[in-house]
Coordinates of C-alpha atoms and ligand atoms in Angstrom, one line a residue:
X1 CA 0.0 -0.2 -0.4
X2 CA 1.5 3.5 -0.9
X3 CA 1.5 6.2 1.8
X4 CA -1.4 8.5 2.0
X5 CA -1.1 12.3 1.4
X6 CA -2.5 13.2 4.9
X7 CA -1.7 16.5 4.9
X8 CA -3.4 16.9 1.5
X9 CA -6.8 15.4 3.0
X10 CA -9.5 16.7 2.6
X11 CA -8.5 19.6 -0.5
X12 CA -9.3 23.0 -0.4
X13 CA -12.8 22.7 -1.6
X14 CA -13.2 19.9 1.5
X15 CA -13.1 17.0 -0.4
X16 CA -11.8 13.2 0.3
X17 CA -11.6 11.8 -3.4
X18 CA -15.4 12.0 -4.6
X19 CA -16.5 12.6 -0.7
X20 CA -17.7 15.6 1.1
X21 CA -17.8 19.2 0.0
X22 CA -19.9 21.8 0.8
X23 CA -23.5 21.3 -0.1
X24 CA -25.3 23.6 1.4
X25 CA -28.8 26.4 0.6
X26 CA -26.5 30.2 -0.3
X27 CA -27.4 31.9 3.0
X28 CA -25.1 29.2 4.8
X29 CA -22.5 29.7 2.7
X30 CA -20.9 33.0 4.2
X31 CA -20.6 31.7 7.9
X32 CA -18.8 28.4 6.4
X33 CA -16.7 30.8 4.8
X34 CA -16.3 33.1 7.9
X35 CA -15.3 29.8 10.1
X36 CA -12.8 27.8 6.9
X37 CA -10.9 31.3 7.6
X38 CA -11.1 31.8 11.1
X39 CA -10.1 27.6 11.1
X40 CA -7.0 28.3 9.0
X41 CA -5.3 31.3 10.9
X42 CA -6.1 30.1 14.6
X43 CA -4.6 26.6 13.3
X44 CA -0.7 28.0 12.5
X45 CA -1.4 29.9 15.8
X46 CA 0.6 29.4 18.3
X47 CA -1.4 30.9 21.1
X48 CA -5.1 29.0 20.1
X49 CA -2.9 25.7 20.2
X50 CA -1.2 26.9 23.5
X51 CA -4.9 27.5 24.8
X52 CA -6.8 24.6 23.8
X53 CA -4.2 22.0 24.6
X54 CA -4.4 24.1 28.5
X55 CA -8.5 23.8 28.8
X56 CA -8.1 19.8 27.6
X57 CA -5.3 19.3 30.2
X58 CA -6.8 21.5 32.5
X59 CA -10.5 21.1 31.8
X60 CA -10.8 18.1 30.9
X61 CA -7.6 15.8 32.2
X62 CA -6.0 15.0 29.4
X63 CA -3.7 12.3 28.3
X64 CA -6.5 9.9 28.8
X65 CA -4.1 6.8 29.8
X66 CA -3.5 3.7 27.4
X67 CA -4.3 1.1 29.6
X68 CA -3.1 -2.9 29.1
X69 CA -6.6 -4.9 29.8
X70 CA -4.9 -8.1 31.2
X71 CA -8.2 -10.0 32.3
X72 CA -9.4 -9.5 28.6
X73 CA -6.3 -10.0 26.9
X74 CA -6.2 -13.1 29.2
X75 CA -9.4 -15.0 28.9
X76 CA -9.5 -14.1 24.5
X77 CA -6.2 -16.2 24.4
X78 CA -4.9 -14.3 21.8
X79 CA -3.8 -10.5 21.3
X80 CA -2.2 -8.0 23.9
X81 CA -5.4 -5.5 24.2
X82 CA -4.8 -1.6 25.4
X83 CA -7.9 0.8 26.3
X84 CA -7.1 4.4 25.3
X85 CA -9.4 6.3 28.1
X86 CA -11.1 8.4 26.6
X87 CA -14.3 7.3 29.0
X88 CA -12.3 8.9 32.0
X89 CA -12.8 12.3 30.1
X90 CA -15.4 15.6 31.3
X91 CA -18.4 14.4 31.0
X92 CA -17.5 10.8 30.0
X93 CA -16.6 10.9 26.2
X94 CA -14.8 12.3 23.9
X95 CA -16.7 14.8 22.4
X96 CA -15.6 17.3 24.6
X97 CA -12.1 17.4 23.0
X98 CA -14.2 19.2 19.5
X99 CA -16.1 21.0 21.4
X100 CA -13.2 22.5 23.4
X101 CA -11.4 23.5 20.1
X102 CA -15.1 25.0 18.4
X103 CA -15.8 27.3 21.4
X104 CA -12.8 28.8 21.7
X105 CA -13.2 29.3 17.7
X106 CA -16.3 30.8 18.4
X107 CA -15.2 33.5 21.1
X108 CA -12.2 34.3 18.4
X109 CA -14.8 35.2 15.9
X110 CA -16.7 37.2 19.1
X111 CA -20.1 34.5 18.5
X112 CA -22.2 35.2 21.5
X113 CA -24.8 32.5 21.0
X114 CA -23.4 29.0 20.7
X115 CA -26.2 26.3 19.4
X116 CA -26.1 22.0 18.8
X117 CA -27.6 18.8 17.9
X118 CA -27.6 15.5 19.7
X119 CA -28.8 12.6 19.4
X120 CA -28.0 10.5 22.6
X121 CA -27.2 13.7 24.2
X122 CA -23.3 13.1 24.7
X123 CA -22.8 16.1 22.4
X124 CA -25.4 18.1 23.5
X125 CA -24.0 17.7 27.4
X126 CA -20.4 18.4 26.1
X127 CA -21.2 21.2 24.4
X128 CA -23.4 23.4 27.2
X129 CA -20.5 22.3 29.5
X130 CA -18.3 24.2 27.7
X131 CA -20.6 27.3 26.8
X132 CA -21.4 27.8 30.5
X133 CA -17.6 27.2 30.8
X134 CA -17.5 30.7 29.2
X135 CA -20.5 31.5 30.5
X136 CA -22.0 31.9 26.5
X137 CA -25.6 31.2 25.2
X138 CA -26.7 27.5 24.3
X139 CA -29.4 26.5 23.1
X140 CA -29.4 22.5 22.0
X141 CA -31.3 21.0 19.5
X142 CA -32.6 16.7 20.1
X143 CA -35.5 14.7 18.3
X144 CA -38.2 14.5 20.6
X145 CA -38.4 10.8 20.4
X146 CA -34.0 11.1 22.1
X147 CA -35.1 13.4 24.8
X148 CA -37.9 10.5 25.9
X149 CA -35.1 8.1 25.6
X150 CA -32.0 10.2 27.0
X151 CA -34.6 12.3 29.7
X152 CA -30.7 12.4 32.5
X153 CA -28.6 13.7 29.7
X154 CA -31.4 16.9 29.2
X155 CA -31.5 17.6 32.5
X156 CA -28.1 17.5 33.1
X157 CA -27.5 19.9 29.3
X158 CA -30.4 22.1 32.1
X159 CA -28.7 21.9 34.8
X160 CA -25.6 23.4 32.9
X161 CA -28.1 26.6 31.9
X162 CA -28.2 25.1 28.5
X163 CA -31.8 25.3 27.0
X164 CA -32.7 22.5 25.2
X165 CA -35.1 22.1 22.4
X166 CA -37.0 19.1 21.6
X167 CA -37.9 18.7 17.7
X168 CA -41.1 16.8 16.4
X169 CA -40.5 16.7 12.9
X170 CA -40.2 13.7 11.0
X171 CA -38.8 10.4 12.7
X172 CA -38.2 13.0 15.5
X173 CA -34.3 11.7 16.2
X174 CA -31.0 13.1 15.1
X175 CA -31.3 13.5 11.3
X176 CA -34.9 16.9 11.9
X177 CA -32.6 18.2 15.1
X178 CA -29.9 18.8 12.5
X179 CA -32.5 20.4 10.4
X180 CA -33.1 22.5 13.1
X181 CA -29.9 24.0 13.9
X182 CA -29.1 24.2 10.6
X183 CA -32.5 25.9 10.3
X184 CA -31.2 28.7 13.2
X185 CA -27.8 28.7 12.4
X186 CA -29.0 30.8 9.1
X187 CA -31.3 33.0 10.9
X188 CA -29.0 33.8 13.9
X189 CA -25.9 33.7 11.8
X190 CA -24.2 36.7 13.5
X191 CA -24.2 35.8 16.7
X192 CA -24.3 32.4 16.9
X193 CA -21.1 29.8 16.2
X194 CA -23.1 26.0 15.7
X195 CA -20.9 23.6 16.8
X196 CA -21.2 20.4 14.8
X197 CA -20.3 17.2 16.7
X198 CA -18.7 15.2 14.7
X199 CA -16.3 14.4 11.4
X200 CA -19.9 15.4 9.3
X201 CA -21.5 18.0 7.4
X202 CA -20.7 21.2 5.3
X203 CA -16.4 21.9 4.5
X204 CA -14.8 22.7 7.3
X205 CA -16.6 20.6 9.4
X206 CA -15.4 16.9 9.0
X207 CA -12.0 18.1 8.7
X208 CA -11.8 20.6 11.4
X209 CA -13.8 18.1 13.9
X210 CA -11.2 15.3 13.3
X211 CA -7.9 17.6 13.8
X212 CA -9.4 18.3 17.8
X213 CA -9.9 14.9 17.7
X214 CA -6.2 13.6 16.5
X215 CA -5.5 14.3 20.0
X216 CA -6.5 11.0 20.8
X217 CA -4.8 9.2 18.1
X218 CA -1.0 11.4 18.7
X219 CA -1.3 10.5 22.4
X220 CA -1.8 7.2 22.0
X221 CA 0.7 6.7 19.5
X222 CA 3.2 8.4 22.0
X223 CA 2.2 6.1 24.4
X224 CA 2.6 2.9 23.1
X225 CA 5.9 3.7 21.8
X226 CA 6.6 4.8 25.5
X227 CA 5.0 1.0 26.8
X228 CA 6.3 -1.1 24.0
X229 CA 8.5 0.2 22.1
X230 CA 6.8 -0.5 19.4
X231 CA 3.9 0.2 16.9
X232 CA 0.3 -1.3 17.7
X233 CA -0.4 -4.4 14.9
X234 CA -4.3 -3.0 15.0
X235 CA -6.6 0.1 15.7
X236 CA -10.3 -0.3 16.8
X237 CA -13.3 2.5 16.6
X238 CA -16.4 2.4 16.5
X239 CA -17.8 4.6 14.4
X240 CA -21.3 7.0 14.1
X241 CA -19.9 10.1 12.2
X242 CA -16.6 8.4 12.7
X243 CA -14.8 11.2 15.1
X244 CA -13.7 8.7 17.5
X245 CA -12.8 6.8 14.9
X246 CA -10.8 9.8 12.7
X247 CA -8.8 11.2 16.0
X248 CA -7.1 7.6 16.9
X249 CA -6.4 6.9 13.3
X250 CA -5.6 9.9 12.0
X251 CA -1.8 9.8 13.3
X252 CA -1.5 6.3 12.0
X253 CA -2.8 6.4 8.4
X254 CA 1.4 5.9 7.3
X255 CA 2.2 3.7 9.4
X256 CA 1.7 0.6 6.9
X257 CA 2.1 -1.8 9.1
X258 CA -0.9 -0.2 11.9
X259 CA -4.3 -2.0 10.7
X260 CA -7.6 -0.1 10.9
X261 CA -10.9 -1.5 11.5
X262 CA -14.3 1.0 12.1
X263 CA -17.4 -0.4 13.6
X264 CA -20.2 0.2 12.6
X265 CA -23.9 -0.5 14.3
X266 CA -25.3 -3.8 12.9
X267 CA -28.6 -3.5 14.8
X268 CA -30.7 -5.9 14.3
X269 CA -28.7 -7.4 11.6
X270 CA -27.9 -5.9 8.3
X271 CA -30.6 -9.1 6.3
X272 CA -33.0 -7.5 9.0
X273 CA -32.5 -4.0 7.4
X274 CA -32.4 -2.7 11.5
X275 CA -29.2 -1.2 11.5
X276 CA -27.0 1.7 10.7
X277 CA -23.9 0.1 8.7
X278 CA -23.8 2.4 6.6
X279 CA -21.0 0.4 4.5
X280 CA -23.1 -2.3 4.7
X281 CA -26.4 -1.2 2.6
X282 CA -25.4 2.2 1.9
X283 CA -24.6 4.4 -1.0
X284 CA -23.5 7.5 -2.5
X285 CA -25.4 10.4 -1.8
X286 CA -26.1 13.8 -0.3
X287 CA -27.2 14.7 3.3
X288 CA -27.1 17.6 5.6
X289 CA -24.0 19.3 3.9
X290 CA -21.8 16.5 2.5
X291 CA -21.6 13.8 0.1
X292 CA -21.1 10.1 1.5
X293 CA -22.1 7.0 1.9
X294 CA -25.8 6.9 3.7
X295 CA -28.6 4.6 3.8
X296 CA -31.4 5.3 1.6
X297 CA -34.8 3.6 -0.6
X298 CA -34.7 3.6 -3.9
X299 CA -36.0 7.3 -4.7
X300 CA -33.6 8.6 -2.3
X301 CA -35.2 9.0 0.8
X302 CA -33.1 8.3 4.4
X303 CA -33.7 5.1 5.5
X304 CA -35.0 4.6 9.5
X305 CA -31.6 3.1 10.8
X306 CA -31.5 1.1 14.1
X307 CA -28.4 0.8 16.7
X308 CA -29.0 0.1 20.5
X309 CA -26.5 2.8 20.9
X310 CA -28.1 5.8 20.2
X311 CA -24.4 7.6 19.2
X312 CA -24.3 5.1 16.1
X313 CA -27.5 5.7 15.0
X314 CA -27.6 7.7 12.1
X315 CA -28.2 7.3 8.5
X316 CA -25.3 8.5 6.8
X317 CA -21.2 8.2 7.6
X318 CA -18.3 10.7 7.6
X319 CA -16.8 12.1 4.4
X320 CA -12.8 11.5 4.8
X321 CA -13.9 7.0 6.3
X322 CA -15.8 6.9 2.8
X323 CA -12.3 7.5 1.0
X324 CA -10.3 5.8 3.2
X325 CA -12.4 3.1 2.7
X326 CA -11.7 3.3 -1.2
X327 CA -8.6 3.6 -0.6
X328 CA -8.9 0.5 1.7
X329 CA -6.4 1.9 4.4
X330 CA -9.1 0.9 6.8
X331 CA -11.6 -1.7 6.9
X332 CA -15.2 -1.0 8.0
X333 CA -17.4 -4.1 9.9
X334 CA -20.3 -4.2 12.3
X335 CA -21.3 -5.3 15.7
X336 CA -24.8 -6.2 16.1
X337 CA -26.7 -5.2 19.5
X338 CA -26.0 -8.8 21.3
X339 CA -22.7 -8.4 19.8
X340 CA -22.1 -5.1 22.0
X341 CA -24.1 -5.7 24.9
X342 CA -21.8 -8.7 25.1
X343 CA -19.5 -7.2 25.6
X344 CA -20.5 -4.3 27.4
X345 CA -20.7 -7.3 30.1
X346 CA -17.8 -8.8 29.6
X347 CA -15.3 -5.7 29.8
X348 CA -17.7 -4.7 33.1
X349 CA -17.0 -7.7 35.0
X350 CA -13.0 -8.7 33.7
X351 CA -11.9 -5.4 33.5
X352 CA -13.9 -3.4 36.3
X353 CA -14.8 -0.7 33.3
X354 CA -18.7 -0.3 32.1
X355 CA -17.7 1.1 28.5
X356 CA -20.5 3.6 26.7
X357 CA -22.8 0.9 24.4
X358 CA -21.5 2.9 21.4
X359 CA -17.7 1.9 22.1
X360 CA -18.6 -1.9 23.1
X361 CA -19.1 -2.4 19.7
X362 CA -15.4 -1.8 19.0
X363 CA -14.8 -4.0 22.3
X364 CA -17.5 -7.1 20.6
X365 CA -15.1 -6.8 17.3
X366 CA -11.6 -7.7 19.3
X367 CA -13.1 -10.1 21.2
X368 CA -14.5 -12.0 17.5
X369 CA -11.0 -11.1 16.4
X370 CA -7.9 -11.3 19.3
X371 CA -8.1 -15.2 19.6
X372 CA -7.2 -16.1 16.2
X373 CA -3.9 -13.2 16.7
X374 CA -0.6 -14.3 17.7
X375 CA 0.0 -13.1 21.7
X376 CA 2.8 -11.1 20.5
X377 CA 0.4 -9.3 18.5
X378 CA -0.9 -5.8 19.8
X379 CA -4.2 -4.2 19.3
X380 CA -5.6 -1.0 20.4
X381 CA -9.2 -0.2 21.0
X382 CA -10.5 3.6 21.5
X383 CA -12.8 3.1 24.5
X384 CA -15.1 6.8 23.4
X385 CA -16.7 7.2 26.6
X386 CA -18.6 5.3 29.6
X387 CA -21.7 3.8 29.9
X388 CA -23.2 5.3 33.2
X389 CA -25.5 6.8 31.0
X390 CA -26.4 3.1 29.0
X391 CA -26.5 1.1 32.5
X392 CA -30.3 1.5 32.8
X393 CA -31.2 0.6 28.9
X394 CA -28.8 -2.5 29.3
X395 CA -30.2 -3.7 31.9
X396 CA -33.3 -4.3 30.2
X397 CA -31.6 -6.8 28.1
X398 CA -29.1 -8.2 30.3
X399 CA -29.5 -11.4 32.7
X400 CA -28.0 -10.8 36.6
Ligands
PLP1 C1 -21.1 10.1 19.7 C2 -20.3 9.1 20.3 C3 -20.0 8.1 19.4 C4 -20.4 8.6 18.4 O1 -19.4 9.5 17.4 P1 -18.4 9.6 16.4 O2 -19.1 11.0 15.5 O3 -18.3 8.4 15.4 O4 -17.4 9.2 17.1 C5 -18.9 7.0 19.7 N1 -18.8 6.6 21.1 C6 -19.2 7.4 22.4 C7 -19.2 7.4 23.6 C8 -20.4 8.8 21.7 O5 -20.7 9.7 22.9

């Protein structure tokens, strides 16, 4: 495999090969250009970098540990398994890395109001948190069905002073929440910055969010070299929009010996059609500002998706992932709800760590794969979040 020109991805128009770009109404062109310009300046401004690193360290708790999962490794009897502990971050998942970066940009642009979309509520909580920290007004759009399913996170956001707007259109989940956030942004461009939560949407979001999340992979690389004096054989991460996976993978893309696996939500199975595995049943299309793989019917209607984990339950996937799949640099697979729930309990019982149901999809893939690998191989799993938010739901499925 030839090396990938990672510094040239995406091109100036935000394209990753045939994917990505900027497909928005004209009224959103200006704020996206403004954001792109500010981000380009900030990216090479040492003061911005210093601030970003300061808040990641002192507010969020970085660097997160790279932990050797000794009992899980022994139980599976194959490759050695390390966990990148994003679950230990403030607010409980990797989402805060991106929120810190974007709120600092919003302040540089003089914005006084923050909006965000959220599915499970994790990104909403992270956004409400950074908005509170800087005293900015915050409005979070959330599908009405998701508000019901994730009522604890709704309360957390309100506790942090954010306004939560339940969106009643369509399926009343994440897709509709993003539509509402975009509508708000068009109306309030002057005062408002939209903190999008993953490597999705119109340029520059996929680029910018990946760069804010690459701290995960930069740290993991340093940590494994320190602990083992070698690179890992495998990196494994779950893929919703794809930000925790891109964050881990990106700094390793040119290390040809490192294999990478992205795990989508297989839901109740691919054949049943109740899943969110875009690379299994999806096709090329445009949704919410970008061109990528999405689950749609023959008429271009976005299909209903299903996953036990709300954070992976979205019809489209980030454009950089679609490109890395074409390049065969990353392999994409899926774990079903059942497999994820088994991995959820296994990690809790073997390691004393309750993972987010999203992250449990990555653990499930490793449980499938590790036993067949030689014992001198090393796997790093991105443990993208903690499972406190999921215990009530998981309890419905697990026999104690
Ligand atoms: C939101 C979320 C995900 C999925 O989002 P990505 O952008 O694919 O990372 C995964 N894990 C956790 C814990 C989340 O909160």
